[in-house]
PQR file of N, CA, C, O and H, with PARSE charges and radii, in Angstrom:
ATOM      1  N   MET A   1     198.385  40.752  53.035 -0.4000 1.5000
ATOM      2  CA  MET A   1     197.262  41.568  53.479 -0.0000 2.0000
ATOM      3  C   MET A   1     197.778  42.935  53.908  0.5500 1.7000
ATOM      4  O   MET A   1     198.786  43.047  54.607 -0.5500 1.4000
ATOM      5  N   ALA A   2     197.085  43.947  53.485 -0.4000 1.5000
ATOM      6  CA  ALA A   2     197.496  45.317  53.793 -0.0000 2.0000
ATOM      7  C   ALA A   2     197.215  45.643  55.249  0.5500 1.7000
ATOM      8  O   ALA A   2     196.287  45.112  55.860 -0.5500 1.4000
ATOM      9  H   ALA A   2     196.266  43.856  52.917  0.4000 1.0000
ATOM     10  N   LYS A   3     198.019  46.509  55.774 -0.4000 1.5000
ATOM     11  CA  LYS A   3     197.813  46.991  57.140 -0.0000 2.0000
ATOM     12  C   LYS A   3     196.591  47.900  57.161  0.5500 1.7000
ATOM     13  O   LYS A   3     196.329  48.628  56.204 -0.5500 1.4000
ATOM     14  H   LYS A   3     198.772  46.941  55.278  0.4000 1.0000
ATOM     15  N   THR A   4     195.856  47.850  58.246 -0.4000 1.5000
ATOM     16  CA  THR A   4     194.714  48.743  58.402 -0.0000 2.0000
ATOM     17  C   THR A   4     194.979  49.689  59.554  0.5500 1.7000
ATOM     18  O   THR A   4     195.781  49.410  60.446 -0.5500 1.4000
ATOM     19  H   THR A   4     196.068  47.258  59.024  0.4000 1.0000
ATOM     20  N   ILE A   5     194.294  50.798  59.513 -0.4000 1.5000
ATOM     21  CA  ILE A   5     194.428  51.841  60.529 -0.0000 2.0000
ATOM     22  C   ILE A   5     193.341  51.651  61.568  0.5500 1.7000
ATOM     23  O   ILE A   5     192.201  51.327  61.235 -0.5500 1.4000
ATOM     24  H   ILE A   5     193.642  51.024  58.789  0.4000 1.0000
ATOM     25  N   SER A   6     193.697  51.855  62.832 -0.4000 1.5000
ATOM     26  CA  SER A   6     192.703  51.856  63.907 -0.0000 2.0000
ATOM     27  C   SER A   6     192.848  53.157  64.680  0.5500 1.7000
ATOM     28  O   SER A   6     193.900  53.797  64.648 -0.5500 1.4000
ATOM     29  H   SER A   6     194.623  52.118  63.103  0.4000 1.0000
ATOM     30  N   LYS A   7     191.791  53.541  65.372 -0.4000 1.5000
ATOM     31  CA  LYS A   7     191.825  54.819  66.084 -0.0000 2.0000
ATOM     32  C   LYS A   7     192.730  54.784  67.307  0.5500 1.7000
ATOM     33  O   LYS A   7     193.044  55.831  67.873 -0.5500 1.4000
ATOM     34  H   LYS A   7     190.936  53.022  65.398  0.4000 1.0000
ATOM     35  N   ASP A   8     193.154  53.594  67.721 -0.4000 1.5000
ATOM     36  CA  ASP A   8     194.058  53.492  68.869 -0.0000 2.0000
ATOM     37  C   ASP A   8     195.530  53.567  68.474  0.5500 1.7000
ATOM     38  O   ASP A   8     196.409  53.570  69.336 -0.5500 1.4000
ATOM     39  H   ASP A   8     192.899  52.743  67.261  0.4000 1.0000
ATOM     40  N   MET A   9     195.797  53.628  67.172 -0.4000 1.5000
ATOM     41  CA  MET A   9     197.184  53.720  66.704 -0.0000 2.0000
ATOM     42  C   MET A   9     197.751  55.114  66.993  0.5500 1.7000
ATOM     43  O   MET A   9     197.032  56.112  66.946 -0.5500 1.4000
ATOM     44  H   MET A   9     195.083  53.625  66.471  0.4000 1.0000
ATOM     45  N   ILE A  10     199.039  55.162  67.288 -0.4000 1.5000
ATOM     46  CA  ILE A  10     199.758  56.417  67.482 -0.0000 2.0000
ATOM     47  C   ILE A  10     199.916  57.079  66.107  0.5500 1.7000
ATOM     48  O   ILE A  10     200.120  56.395  65.104 -0.5500 1.4000
ATOM     49  H   ILE A  10     199.623  54.351  67.326  0.4000 1.0000
ATOM     50  N   ILE A  11     199.820  58.405  66.071 -0.4000 1.5000
ATOM     51  CA  ILE A  11     199.927  59.138  64.801 -0.0000 2.0000
ATOM     52  C   ILE A  11     201.198  58.753  64.048  0.5500 1.7000
ATOM     53  O   ILE A  11     201.154  58.536  62.838 -0.5500 1.4000
ATOM     54  H   ILE A  11     199.654  58.960  66.886  0.4000 1.0000
ATOM     55  N   ALA A  12     202.316  58.667  64.740 -0.4000 1.5000
ATOM     56  CA  ALA A  12     203.582  58.308  64.085 -0.0000 2.0000
ATOM     57  C   ALA A  12     203.491  56.923  63.443  0.5500 1.7000
ATOM     58  O   ALA A  12     204.049  56.700  62.368 -0.5500 1.4000
ATOM     59  H   ALA A  12     202.352  58.843  65.724  0.4000 1.0000
ATOM     60  N   GLU A  13     202.796  56.001  64.091 -0.4000 1.5000
ATOM     61  CA  GLU A  13     202.616  54.658  63.537 -0.0000 2.0000
ATOM     62  C   GLU A  13     201.765  54.704  62.268  0.5500 1.7000
ATOM     63  O   GLU A  13     202.047  54.004  61.296 -0.5500 1.4000
ATOM     64  H   GLU A  13     202.343  56.182  64.964  0.4000 1.0000
ATOM     65  N   ILE A  14     200.726  55.532  62.287 -0.4000 1.5000
ATOM     66  CA  ILE A  14     199.869  55.693  61.103 -0.0000 2.0000
ATOM     67  C   ILE A  14     200.688  56.231  59.936  0.5500 1.7000
ATOM     68  O   ILE A  14     200.556  55.760  58.806 -0.5500 1.4000
ATOM     69  H   ILE A  14     200.497  56.101  63.076  0.4000 1.0000
ATOM     70  N   LEU A  15     201.530  57.216  60.216 -0.4000 1.5000
ATOM     71  CA  LEU A  15     202.371  57.792  59.163 -0.0000 2.0000
ATOM     72  C   LEU A  15     203.378  56.777  58.628  0.5500 1.7000
ATOM     73  O   LEU A  15     203.770  56.848  57.464 -0.5500 1.4000
ATOM     74  H   LEU A  15     201.637  57.598  61.134  0.4000 1.0000
ATOM     75  N   SER A  16     203.800  55.831  59.475 -0.4000 1.5000
ATOM     76  CA  SER A  16     204.750  54.816  59.015 -0.0000 2.0000
ATOM     77  C   SER A  16     204.064  53.792  58.103  0.5500 1.7000
ATOM     78  O   SER A  16     204.728  53.165  57.278 -0.5500 1.4000
ATOM     79  H   SER A  16     203.481  55.774  60.421  0.4000 1.0000
ATOM     80  N   VAL A  17     202.753  53.617  58.239 -0.4000 1.5000
ATOM     81  CA  VAL A  17     202.007  52.728  57.346 -0.0000 2.0000
ATOM     82  C   VAL A  17     202.023  53.304  55.939  0.5500 1.7000
ATOM     83  O   VAL A  17     202.267  52.591  54.965 -0.5500 1.4000
ATOM     84  H   VAL A  17     202.214  54.127  58.910  0.4000 1.0000
ATOM     85  N   ASP A  18     201.758  54.606  55.844 -0.4000 1.5000
ATOM     86  CA  ASP A  18     201.764  55.298  54.553 -0.0000 2.0000
ATOM     87  C   ASP A  18     201.870  56.795  54.823  0.5500 1.7000
ATOM     88  O   ASP A  18     200.978  57.370  55.447 -0.5500 1.4000
ATOM     89  H   ASP A  18     201.560  55.185  56.635  0.4000 1.0000
ATOM     90  N   PRO A  19     202.940  57.433  54.366 -0.5600 1.5000
ATOM     91  CA  PRO A  19     203.110  58.869  54.601  0.2800 2.0000
ATOM     92  C   PRO A  19     201.962  59.723  54.059  0.5500 1.7000
ATOM     93  O   PRO A  19     201.765  60.849  54.517 -0.5500 1.4000
ATOM     94  N   ALA A  20     201.208  59.207  53.095 -0.4000 1.5000
ATOM     95  CA  ALA A  20     200.077  59.958  52.542 -0.0000 2.0000
ATOM     96  C   ALA A  20     198.975  60.169  53.580  0.5500 1.7000
ATOM     97  O   ALA A  20     198.082  60.992  53.376 -0.5500 1.4000
ATOM     98  H   ALA A  20     201.368  58.292  52.723  0.4000 1.0000
ATOM     99  N   MET A  21     199.034  59.435  54.686 -0.4000 1.5000
ATOM    100  CA  MET A  21     198.052  59.634  55.756 -0.0000 2.0000
ATOM    101  C   MET A  21     198.120  61.067  56.288  0.5500 1.7000
ATOM    102  O   MET A  21     197.118  61.609  56.755 -0.5500 1.4000
ATOM    103  H   MET A  21     199.760  58.767  54.851  0.4000 1.0000
ATOM    104  N   ALA A  22     199.294  61.672  56.216 -0.4000 1.5000
ATOM    105  CA  ALA A  22     199.444  63.062  56.667 -0.0000 2.0000
ATOM    106  C   ALA A  22     198.539  63.986  55.868  0.5500 1.7000
ATOM    107  O   ALA A  22     197.930  64.898  56.427 -0.5500 1.4000
ATOM    108  H   ALA A  22     200.108  61.232  55.836  0.4000 1.0000
ATOM    109  N   GLU A  23     198.447  63.755  54.568 -0.4000 1.5000
ATOM    110  CA  GLU A  23     197.585  64.587  53.721 -0.0000 2.0000
ATOM    111  C   GLU A  23     196.119  64.433  54.108  0.5500 1.7000
ATOM    112  O   GLU A  23     195.374  65.413  54.133 -0.5500 1.4000
ATOM    113  H   GLU A  23     198.941  63.014  54.114  0.4000 1.0000
ATOM    114  N   ILE A  24     195.710  63.213  54.408 -0.4000 1.5000
ATOM    115  CA  ILE A  24     194.321  62.960  54.807 -0.0000 2.0000
ATOM    116  C   ILE A  24     194.022  63.665  56.122  0.5500 1.7000
ATOM    117  O   ILE A  24     192.984  64.311  56.266 -0.5500 1.4000
ATOM    118  H   ILE A  24     196.315  62.417  54.388  0.4000 1.0000
ATOM    119  N   LEU A  25     194.932  63.538  57.076 -0.4000 1.5000
ATOM    120  CA  LEU A  25     194.729  64.178  58.381 -0.0000 2.0000
ATOM    121  C   LEU A  25     194.724  65.700  58.255  0.5500 1.7000
ATOM    122  O   LEU A  25     193.886  66.373  58.854 -0.5500 1.4000
ATOM    123  H   LEU A  25     195.775  63.013  56.959  0.4000 1.0000
ATOM    124  N   GLN A  26     195.648  66.234  57.484 -0.4000 1.5000
ATOM    125  CA  GLN A  26     195.712  67.683  57.313 -0.0000 2.0000
ATOM    126  C   GLN A  26     194.483  68.209  56.576  0.5500 1.7000
ATOM    127  O   GLN A  26     193.980  69.282  56.909 -0.5500 1.4000
ATOM    128  H   GLN A  26     196.329  65.688  56.997  0.4000 1.0000
ATOM    129  N   ALA A  27     193.998  67.479  55.593 -0.4000 1.5000
ATOM    130  CA  ALA A  27     192.798  67.899  54.862 -0.0000 2.0000
ATOM    131  C   ALA A  27     191.580  67.927  55.779  0.5500 1.7000
ATOM    132  O   ALA A  27     190.648  68.702  55.565 -0.5500 1.4000
ATOM    133  H   ALA A  27     194.407  66.607  55.323  0.4000 1.0000
ATOM    134  N   ALA A  28     191.598  67.075  56.801 -0.4000 1.5000
ATOM    135  CA  ALA A  28     190.490  67.044  57.761 -0.0000 2.0000
ATOM    136  C   ALA A  28     190.599  68.158  58.800  0.5500 1.7000
ATOM    137  O   ALA A  28     189.669  68.385  59.574 -0.5500 1.4000
ATOM    138  H   ALA A  28     192.355  66.445  56.975  0.4000 1.0000
ATOM    139  N   GLY A  29     191.738  68.850  58.813 -0.4000 1.5000
ATOM    140  CA  GLY A  29     191.922  69.955  59.751 -0.0000 2.0000
ATOM    141  C   GLY A  29     192.917  69.691  60.864  0.5500 1.7000
ATOM    142  O   GLY A  29     193.084  70.528  61.752 -0.5500 1.4000
ATOM    143  H   GLY A  29     192.494  68.666  58.184  0.4000 1.0000
ATOM    144  N   MET A  30     193.582  68.543  60.835 -0.4000 1.5000
ATOM    145  CA  MET A  30     194.583  68.214  61.845 -0.0000 2.0000
ATOM    146  C   MET A  30     195.945  68.667  61.305  0.5500 1.7000
ATOM    147  O   MET A  30     196.687  67.881  60.717 -0.5500 1.4000
ATOM    148  H   MET A  30     193.446  67.863  60.114  0.4000 1.0000
ATOM    149  N   HIS A  31     196.252  69.933  61.517 -0.4000 1.5000
ATOM    150  CA  HIS A  31     197.440  70.535  60.912 -0.0000 2.0000
ATOM    151  C   HIS A  31     198.729  70.301  61.695  0.5500 1.7000
ATOM    152  O   HIS A  31     199.805  70.679  61.232 -0.5500 1.4000
ATOM    153  H   HIS A  31     195.650  70.572  61.995  0.4000 1.0000
ATOM    154  N   CYS A  32     198.639  69.695  62.849 -0.4000 1.5000
ATOM    155  CA  CYS A  32     199.847  69.476  63.659 -0.0000 2.0000
ATOM    156  C   CYS A  32     200.340  68.037  63.546  0.5500 1.7000
ATOM    157  O   CYS A  32     200.879  67.486  64.505 -0.5500 1.4000
ATOM    158  H   CYS A  32     197.764  69.388  63.225  0.4000 1.0000
ATOM    159  N   VAL A  33     200.160  67.439  62.394 -0.4000 1.5000
ATOM    160  CA  VAL A  33     200.533  66.043  62.179 -0.0000 2.0000
ATOM    161  C   VAL A  33     202.002  65.797  62.493  0.5500 1.7000
ATOM    162  O   VAL A  33     202.359  64.713  62.956 -0.5500 1.4000
ATOM    163  H   VAL A  33     199.722  67.886  61.614  0.4000 1.0000
ATOM    164  N   PHE A  34     202.845  66.765  62.254 -0.4000 1.5000
ATOM    165  CA  PHE A  34     204.279  66.579  62.469 -0.0000 2.0000
ATOM    166  C   PHE A  34     204.791  67.225  63.759  0.5500 1.7000
ATOM    167  O   PHE A  34     206.000  67.373  63.934 -0.5500 1.4000
ATOM    168  H   PHE A  34     202.555  67.646  61.877  0.4000 1.0000
ATOM    169  N   CYS A  35     203.890  67.610  64.661 -0.4000 1.5000
ATOM    170  CA  CYS A  35     204.317  68.192  65.933 -0.0000 2.0000
ATOM    171  C   CYS A  35     204.850  67.083  66.849  0.5500 1.7000
ATOM    172  O   CYS A  35     204.599  65.905  66.593 -0.5500 1.4000
ATOM    173  H   CYS A  35     202.908  67.490  64.519  0.4000 1.0000
ATOM    174  N   PRO A  36     205.564  67.434  67.886 -0.5600 1.5000
ATOM    175  CA  PRO A  36     206.143  66.412  68.774  0.2800 2.0000
ATOM    176  C   PRO A  36     205.111  65.460  69.390  0.5500 1.7000
ATOM    177  O   PRO A  36     205.453  64.324  69.720 -0.5500 1.4000
ATOM    178  N   SER A  37     203.892  65.885  69.548 -0.4000 1.5000
ATOM    179  CA  SER A  37     202.860  65.025  70.150 -0.0000 2.0000
ATOM    180  C   SER A  37     202.556  63.801  69.310  0.5500 1.7000
ATOM    181  O   SER A  37     202.087  62.791  69.836 -0.5500 1.4000
ATOM    182  H   SER A  37     203.614  66.808  69.281  0.4000 1.0000
ATOM    183  N   GLN A  38     202.817  63.873  68.009 -0.4000 1.5000
ATOM    184  CA  GLN A  38     202.468  62.773  67.125 -0.0000 2.0000
ATOM    185  C   GLN A  38     203.193  61.475  67.464  0.5500 1.7000
ATOM    186  O   GLN A  38     202.761  60.397  67.057 -0.5500 1.4000
ATOM    187  H   GLN A  38     203.199  64.693  67.582  0.4000 1.0000
ATOM    188  N   SER A  39     204.279  61.573  68.199 -0.4000 1.5000
ATOM    189  CA  SER A  39     205.016  60.358  68.534 -0.0000 2.0000
ATOM    190  C   SER A  39     204.436  59.634  69.746  0.5500 1.7000
ATOM    191  O   SER A  39     204.862  58.522  70.057 -0.5500 1.4000
ATOM    192  H   SER A  39     204.630  62.449  68.530  0.4000 1.0000
ATOM    193  N   GLY A  40     203.473  60.244  70.432 -0.4000 1.5000
ATOM    194  CA  GLY A  40     202.907  59.589  71.599 -0.0000 2.0000
ATOM    195  C   GLY A  40     201.410  59.708  71.722  0.5500 1.7000
ATOM    196  O   GLY A  40     200.826  59.240  72.698 -0.5500 1.4000
ATOM    197  H   GLY A  40     203.127  61.147  70.178  0.4000 1.0000
ATOM    198  N   GLU A  41     200.782  60.327  70.748 -0.4000 1.5000
ATOM    199  CA  GLU A  41     199.342  60.572  70.820 -0.0000 2.0000
ATOM    200  C   GLU A  41     198.613  59.657  69.835  0.5500 1.7000
ATOM    201  O   GLU A  41     198.990  59.555  68.668 -0.5500 1.4000
ATOM    202  H   GLU A  41     201.257  60.708  69.954  0.4000 1.0000
ATOM    203  N   SER A  42     197.568  59.000  70.323 -0.4000 1.5000
ATOM    204  CA  SER A  42     196.785  58.141  69.435 -0.0000 2.0000
ATOM    205  C   SER A  42     195.876  58.995  68.562  0.5500 1.7000
ATOM    206  O   SER A  42     195.648  60.173  68.835 -0.5500 1.4000
ATOM    207  H   SER A  42     197.261  59.083  71.271  0.4000 1.0000
ATOM    208  N   LEU A  43     195.366  58.374  67.512 -0.4000 1.5000
ATOM    209  CA  LEU A  43     194.454  59.077  66.623 -0.0000 2.0000
ATOM    210  C   LEU A  43     193.211  59.531  67.379  0.5500 1.7000
ATOM    211  O   LEU A  43     192.735  60.649  67.182 -0.5500 1.4000
ATOM    212  H   LEU A  43     195.551  57.417  67.291  0.4000 1.0000
ATOM    213  N   VAL A  44     192.690  58.675  68.236 -0.4000 1.5000
ATOM    214  CA  VAL A  44     191.481  59.048  68.982 -0.0000 2.0000
ATOM    215  C   VAL A  44     191.760  60.229  69.916  0.5500 1.7000
ATOM    216  O   VAL A  44     190.906  61.100  70.077 -0.5500 1.4000
ATOM    217  H   VAL A  44     193.076  57.767  68.397  0.4000 1.0000
ATOM    218  N   GLU A  45     192.937  60.267  70.528 -0.4000 1.5000
ATOM    219  CA  GLU A  45     193.292  61.398  71.390 -0.0000 2.0000
ATOM    220  C   GLU A  45     193.434  62.679  70.575  0.5500 1.7000
ATOM    221  O   GLU A  45     192.920  63.728  70.963 -0.5500 1.4000
ATOM    222  H   GLU A  45     193.631  59.559  70.398  0.4000 1.0000
ATOM    223  N   ALA A  46     194.127  62.589  69.454 -0.4000 1.5000
ATOM    224  CA  ALA A  46     194.320  63.768  68.605 -0.0000 2.0000
ATOM    225  C   ALA A  46     192.982  64.259  68.048  0.5500 1.7000
ATOM    226  O   ALA A  46     192.739  65.463  67.976 -0.5500 1.4000
ATOM    227  H   ALA A  46     194.544  61.737  69.139  0.4000 1.0000
ATOM    228  N   ALA A  47     192.124  63.329  67.660 -0.4000 1.5000
ATOM    229  CA  ALA A  47     190.813  63.705  67.131 -0.0000 2.0000
ATOM    230  C   ALA A  47     189.990  64.418  68.200  0.5500 1.7000
ATOM    231  O   ALA A  47     189.305  65.398  67.908 -0.5500 1.4000
ATOM    232  H   ALA A  47     192.322  62.350  67.718  0.4000 1.0000
ATOM    233  N   MET A  48     190.055  63.931  69.424 -0.4000 1.5000
ATOM    234  CA  MET A  48     189.310  64.549  70.514 -0.0000 2.0000
ATOM    235  C   MET A  48     189.784  65.984  70.743  0.5500 1.7000
ATOM    236  O   MET A  48     188.969  66.890  70.917 -0.5500 1.4000
ATOM    237  H   MET A  48     190.611  63.134  69.661  0.4000 1.0000
ATOM    238  N   VAL A  49     191.075  66.185  70.742 -0.4000 1.5000
ATOM    239  CA  VAL A  49     191.644  67.517  70.947 -0.0000 2.0000
ATOM    240  C   VAL A  49     191.209  68.472  69.841  0.5500 1.7000
ATOM    241  O   VAL A  49     190.976  69.654  70.093 -0.5500 1.4000
ATOM    242  H   VAL A  49     191.737  65.449  70.600  0.4000 1.0000
ATOM    243  N   HIS A  50     191.100  67.962  68.619 -0.4000 1.5000
ATOM    244  CA  HIS A  50     190.759  68.796  67.467 -0.0000 2.0000
ATOM    245  C   HIS A  50     189.265  68.797  67.134  0.5500 1.7000
ATOM    246  O   HIS A  50     188.851  69.385  66.135 -0.5500 1.4000
ATOM    247  H   HIS A  50     191.289  67.002  68.414  0.4000 1.0000
ATOM    248  N   GLY A  51     188.460  68.141  67.970 -0.4000 1.5000
ATOM    249  CA  GLY A  51     187.026  68.118  67.738 -0.0000 2.0000
ATOM    250  C   GLY A  51     186.624  67.372  66.485  0.5500 1.7000
ATOM    251  O   GLY A  51     185.709  67.781  65.770 -0.5500 1.4000
ATOM    252  H   GLY A  51     188.796  67.663  68.782  0.4000 1.0000
ATOM    253  N   MET A  52     187.319  66.267  66.223 -0.4000 1.5000
ATOM    254  CA  MET A  52     187.063  65.483  65.013 -0.0000 2.0000
ATOM    255  C   MET A  52     186.491  64.124  65.374  0.5500 1.7000
ATOM    256  O   MET A  52     186.590  63.680  66.518 -0.5500 1.4000
ATOM    257  H   MET A  52     188.062  65.935  66.804  0.4000 1.0000
ATOM    258  N   ASP A  53     185.898  63.475  64.401 -0.4000 1.5000
ATOM    259  CA  ASP A  53     185.358  62.135  64.549 -0.0000 2.0000
ATOM    260  C   ASP A  53     186.441  61.129  64.157  0.5500 1.7000
ATOM    261  O   ASP A  53     186.752  60.976  62.976 -0.5500 1.4000
ATOM    262  H   ASP A  53     185.818  63.836  63.472  0.4000 1.0000
ATOM    263  N   ALA A  54     187.008  60.451  65.143 -0.4000 1.5000
ATOM    264  CA  ALA A  54     188.094  59.502  64.881 -0.0000 2.0000
ATOM    265  C   ALA A  54     187.628  58.360  63.985  0.5500 1.7000
ATOM    266  O   ALA A  54     188.388  57.892  63.137 -0.5500 1.4000
ATOM    267  H   ALA A  54     186.755  60.576  66.103  0.4000 1.0000
ATOM    268  N   ASP A  55     186.396  57.909  64.159 -0.4000 1.5000
ATOM    269  CA  ASP A  55     185.890  56.812  63.333 -0.0000 2.0000
ATOM    270  C   ASP A  55     185.813  57.207  61.865  0.5500 1.7000
ATOM    271  O   ASP A  55     186.126  56.406  60.985 -0.5500 1.4000
ATOM    272  H   ASP A  55     185.778  58.289  64.848  0.4000 1.0000
ATOM    273  N   ALA A  56     185.397  58.439  61.604 -0.4000 1.5000
ATOM    274  CA  ALA A  56     185.329  58.924  60.219 -0.0000 2.0000
ATOM    275  C   ALA A  56     186.724  58.998  59.599  0.5500 1.7000
ATOM    276  O   ALA A  56     186.907  58.671  58.426 -0.5500 1.4000
ATOM    277  H   ALA A  56     185.143  59.090  62.319  0.4000 1.0000
ATOM    278  N   LEU A  57     187.697  59.427  60.386 -0.4000 1.5000
ATOM    279  CA  LEU A  57     189.080  59.490  59.886 -0.0000 2.0000
ATOM    280  C   LEU A  57     189.602  58.089  59.577  0.5500 1.7000
ATOM    281  O   LEU A  57     190.234  57.870  58.543 -0.5500 1.4000
ATOM    282  H   LEU A  57     187.549  59.693  61.338  0.4000 1.0000
ATOM    283  N   VAL A  58     189.336  57.147  60.473 -0.4000 1.5000
ATOM    284  CA  VAL A  58     189.777  55.763  60.262 -0.0000 2.0000
ATOM    285  C   VAL A  58     189.157  55.209  58.978  0.5500 1.7000
ATOM    286  O   VAL A  58     189.842  54.580  58.171 -0.5500 1.4000
ATOM    287  H   VAL A  58     188.822  57.325  61.312  0.4000 1.0000
ATOM    288  N   THR A  59     187.873  55.445  58.799 -0.4000 1.5000
ATOM    289  CA  THR A  59     187.192  54.976  57.591 -0.0000 2.0000
ATOM    290  C   THR A  59     187.849  55.555  56.345  0.5500 1.7000
ATOM    291  O   THR A  59     188.121  54.830  55.387 -0.5500 1.4000
ATOM    292  H   THR A  59     187.317  55.956  59.455  0.4000 1.0000
ATOM    293  N   LYS A  60     188.100  56.840  56.356 -0.4000 1.5000
ATOM    294  CA  LYS A  60     188.694  57.497  55.185 -0.0000 2.0000
ATOM    295  C   LYS A  60     190.096  56.949  54.895  0.5500 1.7000
ATOM    296  O   LYS A  60     190.436  56.696  53.740 -0.5500 1.4000
ATOM    297  H   LYS A  60     187.880  57.428  57.133  0.4000 1.0000
ATOM    298  N   MET A  61     190.904  56.769  55.934 -0.4000 1.5000
ATOM    299  CA  MET A  61     192.258  56.266  55.729 -0.0000 2.0000
ATOM    300  C   MET A  61     192.254  54.818  55.240  0.5500 1.7000
ATOM    301  O   MET A  61     193.046  54.456  54.371 -0.5500 1.4000
ATOM    302  H   MET A  61     190.629  56.974  56.873  0.4000 1.0000
ATOM    303  N   ASN A  62     191.367  53.991  55.793 -0.4000 1.5000
ATOM    304  CA  ASN A  62     191.304  52.596  55.357 -0.0000 2.0000
ATOM    305  C   ASN A  62     190.743  52.471  53.944  0.5500 1.7000
ATOM    306  O   ASN A  62     191.141  51.580  53.195 -0.5500 1.4000
ATOM    307  H   ASN A  62     190.724  54.285  56.500  0.4000 1.0000
ATOM    308  N   GLU A  63     189.830  53.351  53.580 -0.4000 1.5000
ATOM    309  CA  GLU A  63     189.342  53.371  52.195 -0.0000 2.0000
ATOM    310  C   GLU A  63     190.474  53.728  51.242  0.5500 1.7000
ATOM    311  O   GLU A  63     190.597  53.140  50.168 -0.5500 1.4000
ATOM    312  H   GLU A  63     189.506  54.075  54.189  0.4000 1.0000
ATOM    313  N   TYR A  64     191.299  54.693  51.638 -0.4000 1.5000
ATOM    314  CA  TYR A  64     192.455  55.071  50.819 -0.0000 2.0000
ATOM    315  C   TYR A  64     193.393  53.875  50.647  0.5500 1.7000
ATOM    316  O   TYR A  64     193.827  53.576  49.534 -0.5500 1.4000
ATOM    317  H   TYR A  64     191.199  55.171  52.511  0.4000 1.0000
ATOM    318  N   LEU A  65     193.703  53.193  51.751 -0.4000 1.5000
ATOM    319  CA  LEU A  65     194.616  52.043  51.691 -0.0000 2.0000
ATOM    320  C   LEU A  65     194.039  50.926  50.828  0.5500 1.7000
ATOM    321  O   LEU A  65     194.770  50.292  50.066 -0.5500 1.4000
ATOM    322  H   LEU A  65     193.351  53.436  52.655  0.4000 1.0000
ATOM    323  N   ALA A  66     192.733  50.680  50.941 -0.4000 1.5000
ATOM    324  CA  ALA A  66     192.099  49.619  50.151 -0.0000 2.0000
ATOM    325  C   ALA A  66     192.130  49.969  48.666  0.5500 1.7000
ATOM    326  O   ALA A  66     192.379  49.102  47.828 -0.5500 1.4000
ATOM    327  H   ALA A  66     192.140  51.195  51.560  0.4000 1.0000
ATOM    328  N   ALA A  67     191.883  51.215  48.343 -0.4000 1.5000
ATOM    329  CA  ALA A  67     191.918  51.636  46.935 -0.0000 2.0000
ATOM    330  C   ALA A  67     193.330  51.538  46.381  0.5500 1.7000
ATOM    331  O   ALA A  67     193.525  51.169  45.223 -0.5500 1.4000
ATOM    332  H   ALA A  67     191.680  51.919  49.024  0.4000 1.0000
ATOM    333  N   LYS A  68     194.292  51.862  47.191 -0.4000 1.5000
ATOM    334  CA  LYS A  68     195.700  51.790  46.767 -0.0000 2.0000
ATOM    335  C   LYS A  68     196.106  50.343  46.525  0.5500 1.7000
ATOM    336  O   LYS A  68     196.877  50.051  45.610 -0.5500 1.4000
ATOM    337  H   LYS A  68     194.134  52.161  48.131  0.4000 1.0000
ATOM    338  N   GLU A  69     195.589  49.447  47.341 -0.4000 1.5000
ATOM    339  CA  GLU A  69     195.885  48.023  47.243 -0.0000 2.0000
ATOM    340  C   GLU A  69     195.249  47.395  46.004  0.5500 1.7000
ATOM    341  O   GLU A  69     195.798  46.464  45.415 -0.5500 1.4000
ATOM    342  H   GLU A  69     194.963  49.684  48.084  0.4000 1.0000
ATOM    343  N   ALA A  70     194.080  47.918  45.618 -0.4000 1.5000
ATOM    344  CA  ALA A  70     193.318  47.332  44.496 -0.0000 2.0000
ATOM    345  C   ALA A  70     193.967  47.553  43.152  0.5500 1.7000
ATOM    346  O   ALA A  70     193.437  47.116  42.131 -0.5500 1.4000
ATOM    347  H   ALA A  70     193.634  48.674  46.097  0.4000 1.0000
TER
END
């Protein structure tokens, strides 16, 4: 079973699931994916700081993972 992304995951953990997650986050406007905060900041925290919808990001990333798995 493939790993799924949750909004409580740390950005670094999300990137370890699949490095392509960086492209999804950057396309959404989160350009500091590789800044030092990524090692301790959850997706929901980062989304809040950037004025983004964490649930929408989670959906998009999990859809990507499911399509990749198929």
